[in-house]
XYZ file of N, CA and C in Angstrom:
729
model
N 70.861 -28.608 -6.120
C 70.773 -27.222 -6.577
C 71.175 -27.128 -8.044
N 70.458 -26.282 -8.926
C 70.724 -26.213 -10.482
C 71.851 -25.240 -10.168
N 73.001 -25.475 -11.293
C 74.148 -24.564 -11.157
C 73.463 -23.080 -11.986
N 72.441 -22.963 -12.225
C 71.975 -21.098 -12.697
C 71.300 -20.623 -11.071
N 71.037 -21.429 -10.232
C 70.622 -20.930 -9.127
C 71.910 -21.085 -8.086
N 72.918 -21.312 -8.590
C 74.159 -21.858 -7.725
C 75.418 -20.625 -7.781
N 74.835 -19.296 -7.556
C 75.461 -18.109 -7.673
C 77.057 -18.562 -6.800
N 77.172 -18.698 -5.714
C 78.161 -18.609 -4.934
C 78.928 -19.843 -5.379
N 78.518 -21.049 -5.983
C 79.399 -21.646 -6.450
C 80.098 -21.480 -7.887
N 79.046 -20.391 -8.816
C 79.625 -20.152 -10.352
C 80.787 -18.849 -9.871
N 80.452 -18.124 -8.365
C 81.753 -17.208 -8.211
C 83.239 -17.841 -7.977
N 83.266 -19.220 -7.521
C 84.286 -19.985 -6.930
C 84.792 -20.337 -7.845
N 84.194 -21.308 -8.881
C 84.531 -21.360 -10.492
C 85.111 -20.601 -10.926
N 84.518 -19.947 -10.786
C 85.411 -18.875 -12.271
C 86.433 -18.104 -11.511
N 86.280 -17.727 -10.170
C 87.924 -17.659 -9.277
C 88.717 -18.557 -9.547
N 88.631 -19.889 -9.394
C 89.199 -21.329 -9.669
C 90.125 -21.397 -11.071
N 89.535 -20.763 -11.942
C 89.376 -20.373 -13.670
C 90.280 -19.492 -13.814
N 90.552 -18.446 -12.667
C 91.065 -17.151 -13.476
C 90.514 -16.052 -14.050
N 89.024 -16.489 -13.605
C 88.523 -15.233 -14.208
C 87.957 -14.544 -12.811
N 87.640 -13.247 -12.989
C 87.300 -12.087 -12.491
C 86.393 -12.339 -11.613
N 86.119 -12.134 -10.300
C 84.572 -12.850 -9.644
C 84.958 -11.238 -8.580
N 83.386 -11.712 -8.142
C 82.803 -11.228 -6.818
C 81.679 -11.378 -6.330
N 81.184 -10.906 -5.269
C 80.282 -11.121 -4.829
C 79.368 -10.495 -4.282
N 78.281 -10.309 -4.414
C 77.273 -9.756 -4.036
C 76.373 -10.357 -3.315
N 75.861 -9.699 -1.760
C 74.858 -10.005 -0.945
C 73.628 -9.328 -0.947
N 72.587 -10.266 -1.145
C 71.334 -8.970 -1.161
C 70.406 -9.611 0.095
N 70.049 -8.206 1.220
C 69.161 -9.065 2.704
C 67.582 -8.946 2.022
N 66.722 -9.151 2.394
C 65.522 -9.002 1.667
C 64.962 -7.712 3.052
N 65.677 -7.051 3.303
C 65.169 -5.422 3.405
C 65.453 -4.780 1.960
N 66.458 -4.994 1.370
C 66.823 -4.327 0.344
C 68.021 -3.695 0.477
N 68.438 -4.337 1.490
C 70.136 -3.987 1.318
C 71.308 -4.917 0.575
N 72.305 -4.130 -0.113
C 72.888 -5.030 -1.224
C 74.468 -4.696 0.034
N 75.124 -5.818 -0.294
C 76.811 -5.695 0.052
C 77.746 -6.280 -0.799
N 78.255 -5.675 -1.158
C 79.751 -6.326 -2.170
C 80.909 -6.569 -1.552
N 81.194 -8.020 -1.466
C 82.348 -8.385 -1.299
C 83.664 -8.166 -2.036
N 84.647 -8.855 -1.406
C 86.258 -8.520 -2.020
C 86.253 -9.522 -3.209
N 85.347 -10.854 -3.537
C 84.875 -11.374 -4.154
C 85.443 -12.846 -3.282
N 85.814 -14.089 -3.783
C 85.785 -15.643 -3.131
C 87.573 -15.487 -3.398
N 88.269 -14.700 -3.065
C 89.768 -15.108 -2.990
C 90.279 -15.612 -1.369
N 89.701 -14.784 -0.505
C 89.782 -15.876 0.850
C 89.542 -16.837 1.076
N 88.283 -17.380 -0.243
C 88.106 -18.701 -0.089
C 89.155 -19.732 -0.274
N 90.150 -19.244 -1.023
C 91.446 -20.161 -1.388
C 93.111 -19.457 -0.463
N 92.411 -19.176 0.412
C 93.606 -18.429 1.184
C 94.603 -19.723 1.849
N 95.725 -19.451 1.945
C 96.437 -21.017 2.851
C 96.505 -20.451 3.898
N 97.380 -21.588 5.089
C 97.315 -20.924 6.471
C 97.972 -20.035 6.918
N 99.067 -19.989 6.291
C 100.091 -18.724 6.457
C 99.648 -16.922 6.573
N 98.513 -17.682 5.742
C 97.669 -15.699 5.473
C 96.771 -15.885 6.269
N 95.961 -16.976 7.263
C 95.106 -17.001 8.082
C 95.094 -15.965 9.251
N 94.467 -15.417 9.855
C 94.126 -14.510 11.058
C 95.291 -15.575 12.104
N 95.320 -14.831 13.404
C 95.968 -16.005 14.287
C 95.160 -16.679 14.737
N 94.024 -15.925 15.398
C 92.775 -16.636 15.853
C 92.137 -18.341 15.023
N 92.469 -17.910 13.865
C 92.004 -19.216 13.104
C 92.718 -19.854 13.059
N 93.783 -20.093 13.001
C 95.431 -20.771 13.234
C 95.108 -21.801 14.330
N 94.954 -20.990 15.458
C 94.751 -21.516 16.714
C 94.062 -22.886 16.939
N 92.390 -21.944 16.148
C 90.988 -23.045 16.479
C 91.260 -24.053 15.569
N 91.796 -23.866 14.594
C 91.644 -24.877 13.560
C 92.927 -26.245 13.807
N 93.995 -25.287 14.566
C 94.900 -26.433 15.243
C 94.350 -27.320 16.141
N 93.267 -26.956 16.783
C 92.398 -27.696 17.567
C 91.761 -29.338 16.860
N 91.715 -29.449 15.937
C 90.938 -29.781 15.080
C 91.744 -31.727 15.212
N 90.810 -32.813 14.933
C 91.129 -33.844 15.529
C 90.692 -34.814 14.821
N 91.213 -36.551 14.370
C 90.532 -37.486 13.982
C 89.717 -37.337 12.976
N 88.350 -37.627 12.362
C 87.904 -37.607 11.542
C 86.649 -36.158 11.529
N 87.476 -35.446 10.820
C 86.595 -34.011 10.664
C 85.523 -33.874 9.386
N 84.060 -33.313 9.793
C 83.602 -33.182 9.165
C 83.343 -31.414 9.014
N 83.666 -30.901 7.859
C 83.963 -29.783 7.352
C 82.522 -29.169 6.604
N 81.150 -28.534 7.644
C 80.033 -28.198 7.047
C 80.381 -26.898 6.379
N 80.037 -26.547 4.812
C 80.524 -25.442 4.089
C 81.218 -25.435 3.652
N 82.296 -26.351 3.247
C 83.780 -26.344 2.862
C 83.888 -25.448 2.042
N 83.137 -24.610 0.710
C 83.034 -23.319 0.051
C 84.406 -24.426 -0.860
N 85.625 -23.369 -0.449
C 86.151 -23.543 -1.908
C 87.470 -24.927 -1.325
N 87.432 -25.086 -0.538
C 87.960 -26.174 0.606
C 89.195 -25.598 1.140
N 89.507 -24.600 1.709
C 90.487 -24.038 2.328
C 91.167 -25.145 3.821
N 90.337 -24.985 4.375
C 90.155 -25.290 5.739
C 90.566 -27.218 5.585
N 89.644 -27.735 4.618
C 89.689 -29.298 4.582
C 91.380 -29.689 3.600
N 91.317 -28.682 2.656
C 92.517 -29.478 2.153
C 93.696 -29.229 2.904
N 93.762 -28.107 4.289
C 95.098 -27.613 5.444
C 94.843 -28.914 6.283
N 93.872 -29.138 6.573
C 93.976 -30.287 7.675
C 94.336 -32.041 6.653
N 93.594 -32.299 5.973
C 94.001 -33.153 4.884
C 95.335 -33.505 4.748
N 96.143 -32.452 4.336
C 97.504 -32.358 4.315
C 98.440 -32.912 5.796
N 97.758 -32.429 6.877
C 98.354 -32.679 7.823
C 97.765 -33.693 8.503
N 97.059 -34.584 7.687
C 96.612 -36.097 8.158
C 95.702 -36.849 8.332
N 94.826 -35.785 8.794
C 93.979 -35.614 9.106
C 92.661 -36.431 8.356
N 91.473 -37.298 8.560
C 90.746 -37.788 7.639
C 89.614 -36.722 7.477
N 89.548 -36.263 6.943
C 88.485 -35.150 6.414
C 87.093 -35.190 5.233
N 85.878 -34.929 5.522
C 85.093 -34.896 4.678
C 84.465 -33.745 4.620
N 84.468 -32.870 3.340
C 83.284 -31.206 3.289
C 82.332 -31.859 2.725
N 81.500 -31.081 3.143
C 80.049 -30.731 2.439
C 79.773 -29.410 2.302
N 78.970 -28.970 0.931
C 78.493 -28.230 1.057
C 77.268 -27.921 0.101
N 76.301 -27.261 0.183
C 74.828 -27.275 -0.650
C 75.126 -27.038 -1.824
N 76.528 -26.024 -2.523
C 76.660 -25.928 -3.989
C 77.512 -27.302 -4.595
N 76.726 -27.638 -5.425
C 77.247 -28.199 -6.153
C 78.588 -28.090 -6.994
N 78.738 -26.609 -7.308
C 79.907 -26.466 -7.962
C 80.894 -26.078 -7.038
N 80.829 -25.737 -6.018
C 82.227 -25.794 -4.854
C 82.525 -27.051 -4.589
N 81.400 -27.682 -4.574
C 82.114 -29.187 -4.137
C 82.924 -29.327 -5.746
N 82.745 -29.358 -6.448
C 83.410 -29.592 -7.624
C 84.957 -29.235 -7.545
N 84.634 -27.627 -7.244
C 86.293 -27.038 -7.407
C 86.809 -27.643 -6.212
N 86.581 -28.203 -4.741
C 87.044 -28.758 -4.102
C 87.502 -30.017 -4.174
N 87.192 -31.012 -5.291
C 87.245 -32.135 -5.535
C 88.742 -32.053 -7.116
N 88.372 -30.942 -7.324
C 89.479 -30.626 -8.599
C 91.292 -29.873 -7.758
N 90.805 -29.087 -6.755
C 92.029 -29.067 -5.909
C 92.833 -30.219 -4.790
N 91.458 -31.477 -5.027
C 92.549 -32.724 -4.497
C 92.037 -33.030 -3.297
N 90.747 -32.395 -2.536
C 89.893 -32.604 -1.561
C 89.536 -34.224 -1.850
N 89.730 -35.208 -1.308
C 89.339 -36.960 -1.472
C 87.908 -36.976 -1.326
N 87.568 -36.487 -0.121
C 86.060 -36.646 0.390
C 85.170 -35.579 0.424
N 84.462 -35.003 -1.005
C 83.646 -33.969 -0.731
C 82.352 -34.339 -1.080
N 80.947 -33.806 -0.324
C 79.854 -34.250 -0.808
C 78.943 -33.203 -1.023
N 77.957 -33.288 -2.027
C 77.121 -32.137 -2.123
C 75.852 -32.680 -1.131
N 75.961 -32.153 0.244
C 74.896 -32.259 1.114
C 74.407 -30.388 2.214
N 73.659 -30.833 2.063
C 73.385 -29.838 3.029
C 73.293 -29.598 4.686
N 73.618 -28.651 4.910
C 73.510 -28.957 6.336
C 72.392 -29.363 6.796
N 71.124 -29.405 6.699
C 69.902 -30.083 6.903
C 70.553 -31.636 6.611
N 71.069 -31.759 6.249
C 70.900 -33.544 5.455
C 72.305 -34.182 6.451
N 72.630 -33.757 7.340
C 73.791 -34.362 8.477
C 73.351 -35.236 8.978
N 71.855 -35.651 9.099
C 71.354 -37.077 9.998
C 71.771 -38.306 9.049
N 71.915 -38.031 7.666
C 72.507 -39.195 7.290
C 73.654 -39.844 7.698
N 74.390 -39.210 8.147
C 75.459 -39.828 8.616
C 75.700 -40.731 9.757
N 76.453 -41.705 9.974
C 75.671 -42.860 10.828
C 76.675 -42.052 12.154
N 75.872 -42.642 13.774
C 76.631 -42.248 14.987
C 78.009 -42.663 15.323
N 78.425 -41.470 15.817
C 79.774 -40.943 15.976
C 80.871 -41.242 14.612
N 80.442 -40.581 13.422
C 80.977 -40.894 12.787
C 82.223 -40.023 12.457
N 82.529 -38.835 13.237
C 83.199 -37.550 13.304
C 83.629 -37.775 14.571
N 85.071 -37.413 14.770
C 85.394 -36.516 16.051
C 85.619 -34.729 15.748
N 85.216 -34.352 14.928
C 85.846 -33.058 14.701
C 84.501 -32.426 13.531
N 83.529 -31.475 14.020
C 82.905 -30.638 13.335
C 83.786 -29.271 12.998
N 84.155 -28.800 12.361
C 84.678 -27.496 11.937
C 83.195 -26.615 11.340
N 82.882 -25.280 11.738
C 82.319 -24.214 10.702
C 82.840 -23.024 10.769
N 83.548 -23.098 9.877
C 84.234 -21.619 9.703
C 83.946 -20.873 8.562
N 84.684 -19.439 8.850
C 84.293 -18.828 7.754
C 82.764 -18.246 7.784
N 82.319 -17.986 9.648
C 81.207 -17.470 10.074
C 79.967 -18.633 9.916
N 80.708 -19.746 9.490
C 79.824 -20.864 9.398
C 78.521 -21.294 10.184
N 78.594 -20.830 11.466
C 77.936 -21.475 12.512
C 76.509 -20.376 12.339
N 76.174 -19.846 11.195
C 75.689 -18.981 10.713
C 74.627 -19.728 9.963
N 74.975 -20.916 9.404
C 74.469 -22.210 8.483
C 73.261 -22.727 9.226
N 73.829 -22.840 10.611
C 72.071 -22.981 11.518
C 70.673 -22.658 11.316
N 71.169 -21.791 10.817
C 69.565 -20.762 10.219
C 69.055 -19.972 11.401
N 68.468 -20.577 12.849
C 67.446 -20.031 13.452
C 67.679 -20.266 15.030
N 67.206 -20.091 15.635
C 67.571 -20.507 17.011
C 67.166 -22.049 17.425
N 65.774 -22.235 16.728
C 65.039 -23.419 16.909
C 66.169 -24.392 15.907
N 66.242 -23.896 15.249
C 66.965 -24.871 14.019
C 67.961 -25.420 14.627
N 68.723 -24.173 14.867
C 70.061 -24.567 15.389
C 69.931 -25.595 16.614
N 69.060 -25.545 17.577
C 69.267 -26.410 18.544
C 68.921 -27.868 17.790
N 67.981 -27.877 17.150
C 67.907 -28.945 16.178
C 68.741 -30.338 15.950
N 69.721 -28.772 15.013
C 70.753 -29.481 14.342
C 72.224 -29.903 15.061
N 72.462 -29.060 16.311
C 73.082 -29.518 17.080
C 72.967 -30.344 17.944
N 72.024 -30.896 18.208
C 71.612 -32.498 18.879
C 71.675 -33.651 18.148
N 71.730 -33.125 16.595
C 72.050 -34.036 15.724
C 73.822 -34.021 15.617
N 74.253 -33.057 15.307
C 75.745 -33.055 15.699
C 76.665 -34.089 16.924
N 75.957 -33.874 17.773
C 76.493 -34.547 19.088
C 75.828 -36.376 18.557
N 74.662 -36.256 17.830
C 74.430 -37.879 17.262
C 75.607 -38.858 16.608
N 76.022 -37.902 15.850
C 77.064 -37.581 14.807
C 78.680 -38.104 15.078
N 78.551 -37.807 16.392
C 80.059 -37.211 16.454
C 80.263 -38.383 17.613
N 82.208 -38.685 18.343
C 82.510 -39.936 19.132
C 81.885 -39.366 20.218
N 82.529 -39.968 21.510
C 82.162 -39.336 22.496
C 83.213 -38.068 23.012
N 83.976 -38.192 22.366
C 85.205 -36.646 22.988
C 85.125 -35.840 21.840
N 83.677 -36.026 20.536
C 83.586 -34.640 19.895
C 83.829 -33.501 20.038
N 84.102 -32.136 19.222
C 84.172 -30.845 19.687
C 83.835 -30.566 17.754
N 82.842 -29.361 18.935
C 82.721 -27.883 17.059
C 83.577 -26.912 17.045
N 84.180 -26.361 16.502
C 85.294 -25.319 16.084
C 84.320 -24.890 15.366
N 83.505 -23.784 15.719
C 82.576 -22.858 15.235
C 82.844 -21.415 15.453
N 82.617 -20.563 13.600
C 83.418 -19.244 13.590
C 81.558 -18.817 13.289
N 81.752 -17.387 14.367
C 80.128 -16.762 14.262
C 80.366 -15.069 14.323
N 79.712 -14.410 14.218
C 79.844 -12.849 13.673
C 78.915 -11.970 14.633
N 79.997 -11.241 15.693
C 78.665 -10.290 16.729
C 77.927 -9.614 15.819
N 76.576 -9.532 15.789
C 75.427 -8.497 14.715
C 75.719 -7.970 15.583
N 76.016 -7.265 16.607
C 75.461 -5.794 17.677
C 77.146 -5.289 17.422
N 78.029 -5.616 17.141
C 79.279 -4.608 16.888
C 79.196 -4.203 15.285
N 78.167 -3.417 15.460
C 77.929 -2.096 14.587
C 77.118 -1.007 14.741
N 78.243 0.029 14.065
C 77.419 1.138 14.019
C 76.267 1.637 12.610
N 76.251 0.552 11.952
C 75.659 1.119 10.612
C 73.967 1.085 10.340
N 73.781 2.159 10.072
C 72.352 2.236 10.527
C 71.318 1.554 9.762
N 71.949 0.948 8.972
C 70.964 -0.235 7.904
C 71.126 -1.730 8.955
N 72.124 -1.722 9.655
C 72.049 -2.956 10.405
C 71.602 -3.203 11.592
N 71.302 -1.905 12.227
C 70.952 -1.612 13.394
C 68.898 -1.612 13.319
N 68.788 -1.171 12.153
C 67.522 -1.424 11.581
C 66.869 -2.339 11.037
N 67.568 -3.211 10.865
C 67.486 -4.446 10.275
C 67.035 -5.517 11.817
N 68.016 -4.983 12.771
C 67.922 -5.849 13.782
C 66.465 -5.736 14.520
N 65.847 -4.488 14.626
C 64.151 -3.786 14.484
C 63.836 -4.924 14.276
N 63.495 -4.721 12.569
C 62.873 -5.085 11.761
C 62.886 -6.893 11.983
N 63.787 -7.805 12.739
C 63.909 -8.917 12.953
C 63.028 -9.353 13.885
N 63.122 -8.626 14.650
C 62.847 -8.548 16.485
C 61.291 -8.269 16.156
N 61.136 -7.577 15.303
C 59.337 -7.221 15.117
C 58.798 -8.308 14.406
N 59.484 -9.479 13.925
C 58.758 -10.583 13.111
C 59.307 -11.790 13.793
N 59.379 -11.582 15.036
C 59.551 -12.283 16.013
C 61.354 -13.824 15.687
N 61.806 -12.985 15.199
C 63.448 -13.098 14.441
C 64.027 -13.081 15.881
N 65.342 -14.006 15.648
C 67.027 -13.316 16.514
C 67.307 -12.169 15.460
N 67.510 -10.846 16.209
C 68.505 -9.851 16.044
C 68.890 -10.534 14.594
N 69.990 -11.024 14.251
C 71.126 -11.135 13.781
C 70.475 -12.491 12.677
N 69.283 -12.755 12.716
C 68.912 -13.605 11.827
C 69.034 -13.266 10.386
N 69.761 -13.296 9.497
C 69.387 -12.465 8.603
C 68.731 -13.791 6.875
N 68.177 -12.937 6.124
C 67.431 -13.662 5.160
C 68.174 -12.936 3.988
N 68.886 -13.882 3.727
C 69.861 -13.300 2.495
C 69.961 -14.172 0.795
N 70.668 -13.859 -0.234
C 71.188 -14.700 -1.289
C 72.205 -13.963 -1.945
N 72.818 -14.842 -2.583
C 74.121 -14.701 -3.517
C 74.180 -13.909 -4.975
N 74.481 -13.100 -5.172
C 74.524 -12.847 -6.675
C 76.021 -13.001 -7.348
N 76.251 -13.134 -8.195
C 77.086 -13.386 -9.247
C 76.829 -12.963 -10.530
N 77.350 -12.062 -11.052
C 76.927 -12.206 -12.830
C 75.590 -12.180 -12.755
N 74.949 -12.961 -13.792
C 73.451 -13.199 -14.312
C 73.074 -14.507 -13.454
N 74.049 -14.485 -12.413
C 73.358 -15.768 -11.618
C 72.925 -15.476 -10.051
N 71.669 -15.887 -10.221
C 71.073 -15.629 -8.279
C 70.680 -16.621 -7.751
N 71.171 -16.943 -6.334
C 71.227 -17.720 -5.577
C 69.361 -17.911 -4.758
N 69.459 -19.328 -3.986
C 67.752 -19.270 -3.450
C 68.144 -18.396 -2.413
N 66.984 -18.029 -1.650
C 67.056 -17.302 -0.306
C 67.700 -18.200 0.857
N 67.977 -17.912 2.021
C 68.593 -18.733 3.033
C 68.553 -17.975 4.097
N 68.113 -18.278 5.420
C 68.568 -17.933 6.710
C 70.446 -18.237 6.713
N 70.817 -17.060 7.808
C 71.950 -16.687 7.703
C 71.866 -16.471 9.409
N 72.714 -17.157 10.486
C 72.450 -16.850 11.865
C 73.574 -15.854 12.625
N 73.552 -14.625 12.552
C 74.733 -14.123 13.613
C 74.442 -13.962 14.874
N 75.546 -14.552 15.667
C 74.937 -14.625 17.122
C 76.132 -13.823 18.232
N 75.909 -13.182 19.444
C 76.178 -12.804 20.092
C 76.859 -13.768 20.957
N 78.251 -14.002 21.540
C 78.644 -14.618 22.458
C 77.861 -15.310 23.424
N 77.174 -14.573 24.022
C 75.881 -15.024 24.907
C 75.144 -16.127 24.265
N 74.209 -14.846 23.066
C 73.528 -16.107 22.329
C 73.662 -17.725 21.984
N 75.292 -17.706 22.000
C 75.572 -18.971 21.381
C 75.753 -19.657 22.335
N 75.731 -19.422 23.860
C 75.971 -20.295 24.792
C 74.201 -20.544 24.747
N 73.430 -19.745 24.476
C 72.096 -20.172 25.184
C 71.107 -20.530 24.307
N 72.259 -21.118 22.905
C 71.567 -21.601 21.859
C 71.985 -23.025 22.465
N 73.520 -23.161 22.658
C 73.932 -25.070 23.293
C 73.476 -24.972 24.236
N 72.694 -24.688 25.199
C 72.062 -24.786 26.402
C 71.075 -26.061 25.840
N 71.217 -27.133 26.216
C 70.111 -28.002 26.679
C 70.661 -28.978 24.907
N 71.734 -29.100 24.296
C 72.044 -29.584 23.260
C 72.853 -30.447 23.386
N 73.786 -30.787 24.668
C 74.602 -31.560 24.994
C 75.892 -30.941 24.569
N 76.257 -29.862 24.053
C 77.230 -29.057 24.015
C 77.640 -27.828 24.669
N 78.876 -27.782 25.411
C 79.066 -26.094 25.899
C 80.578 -25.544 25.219
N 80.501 -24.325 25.332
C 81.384 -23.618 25.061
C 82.733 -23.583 26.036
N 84.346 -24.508 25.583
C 85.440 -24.259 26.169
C 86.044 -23.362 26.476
N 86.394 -22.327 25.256
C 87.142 -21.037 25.020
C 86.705 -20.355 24.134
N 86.934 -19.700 23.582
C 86.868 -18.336 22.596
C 87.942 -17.877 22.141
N 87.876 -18.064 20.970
C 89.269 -16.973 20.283
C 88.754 -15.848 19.352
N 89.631 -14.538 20.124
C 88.731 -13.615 19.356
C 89.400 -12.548 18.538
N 88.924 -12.280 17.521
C 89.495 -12.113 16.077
C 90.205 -10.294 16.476
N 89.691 -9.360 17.870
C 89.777 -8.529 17.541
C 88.864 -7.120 17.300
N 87.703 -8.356 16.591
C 86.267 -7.346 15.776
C 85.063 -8.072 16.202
N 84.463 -8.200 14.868
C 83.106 -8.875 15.275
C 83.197 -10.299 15.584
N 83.755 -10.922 14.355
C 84.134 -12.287 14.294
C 84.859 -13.223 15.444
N 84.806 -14.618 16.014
C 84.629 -14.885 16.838
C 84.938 -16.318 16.767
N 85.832 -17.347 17.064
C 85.663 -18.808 17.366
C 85.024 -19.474 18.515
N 84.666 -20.164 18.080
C 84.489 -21.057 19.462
C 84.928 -22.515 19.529
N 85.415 -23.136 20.653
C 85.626 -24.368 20.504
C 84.860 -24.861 21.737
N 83.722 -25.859 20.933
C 82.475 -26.492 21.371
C 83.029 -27.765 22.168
N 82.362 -28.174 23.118
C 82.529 -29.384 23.581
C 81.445 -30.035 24.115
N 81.501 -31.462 23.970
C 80.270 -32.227 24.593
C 80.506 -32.329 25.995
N 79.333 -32.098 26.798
C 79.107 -32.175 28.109
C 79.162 -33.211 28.725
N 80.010 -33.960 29.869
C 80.224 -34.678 30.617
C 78.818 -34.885 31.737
């Protein structure tokens, strides 16, 4: 990715920097959302939700961290021993993650996980609504058969995902229409990053319904253990391979 098309990583930067950031989401209905800007991205665990506390204590052996963003998540487990590697598609997060002391970060994409040789992970983490990174329903089953390629045999995903149907807002409720009529999941959404004078490519974005996500691992070699739940929309799961 060119860093002028690398919006969400020039916001992390210049958070990183000291300077002023935020963030902007635009869906291609034409709805815009502004974030609080990338300071959660550098949150420690102490300020974490409990829910994330929890799942992420879960977390085991050699973790691979899809999204690491600004490396929150990889440099807490890191610390506590843990062998850890992020990835993520911007180039410049992996950067600021590699400048806060992250050992193992790579600029890959989640498409590009088959490189990695079998069972080379016991521990997938996506947080931070990560499990969102899937893109599609088809995709996702995809890429989660590649996951389970991936991973030992007592793997598990610690995957954070976002109910689309706990809302009332009538741009989202319309949106979900508008999905469902172009033969979309609900909650698929087609989004990019803005920053400053910098815009991000387009990307599938997957929010899934509790349900959904069991009957996305249906037939993937993964099911759902528990749930930890935030409260709201937001949602953990801790994945496991099927016996």
């Amino acid at each position: 990715m060119d860093p002028i098309n690398d919006a969400y990583g020039q916001e992390i930067l210049a958070h990183f920097n000291g300077r002023d950031s935020f963030e902007i989401i635009e869906r291609d209905d034409g709805y815009f959302d502004v974030s609080g800007g990338p300071k959660p991205y550098f949150s420690e665990y102490d300020d974490w939700p409990d829910h994330e506390k929890r799942a992420i204590d879960l977390a085991k052996g050699r973790v691979l961290d899809i999204g690491c963003g600004a490396g929150r998540h990889s440099l807490h487990l890191q610390k506590n021993g843990l062998d850890v590697t992020g990835i993520d598609i911007s180039p410049l997060a992996i950067r600021v993650c590699k400048l806060r002391g992250l050992r193992k970060a790579e600029n890959i994409s989640i498409v590009d996980v088959g490189r990695f040789e079998e069972s080379s992970f016991d521990t997938i983490i996506m947080m931070g609504n990560n499990f969102g990174l899937l893109g599609s329903f088809n995709g996702a089953k995809s890429l989660l058969k590649e996951f389970h390629r991936i991973t030992s045999s007592s793997g598990m995903i610690i995957a954070e995902s976002n109910d689309p149907y706990k809302t009332d807002n009538p741009s989202h409720l319309e949106y979900h229409k508008f999905n469902l009529q172009r033969g979309r999941m609900a909650g698929q959404l087609r989004i990019r990053v803005r920053f400053g004078k910098y815009v991000g490519d387009w990307f599938d974005y997957l929010l899934v319904s509790r349900d959904e996500m069991k009957e996305i691992l249906r037939g993937t070699g993964w099911r759902v253990k528990e749930l930890f739940d935030s409260g709201g929309s937001p949602y953990i799961a801790h994945i496991l391979k099927e016996q």
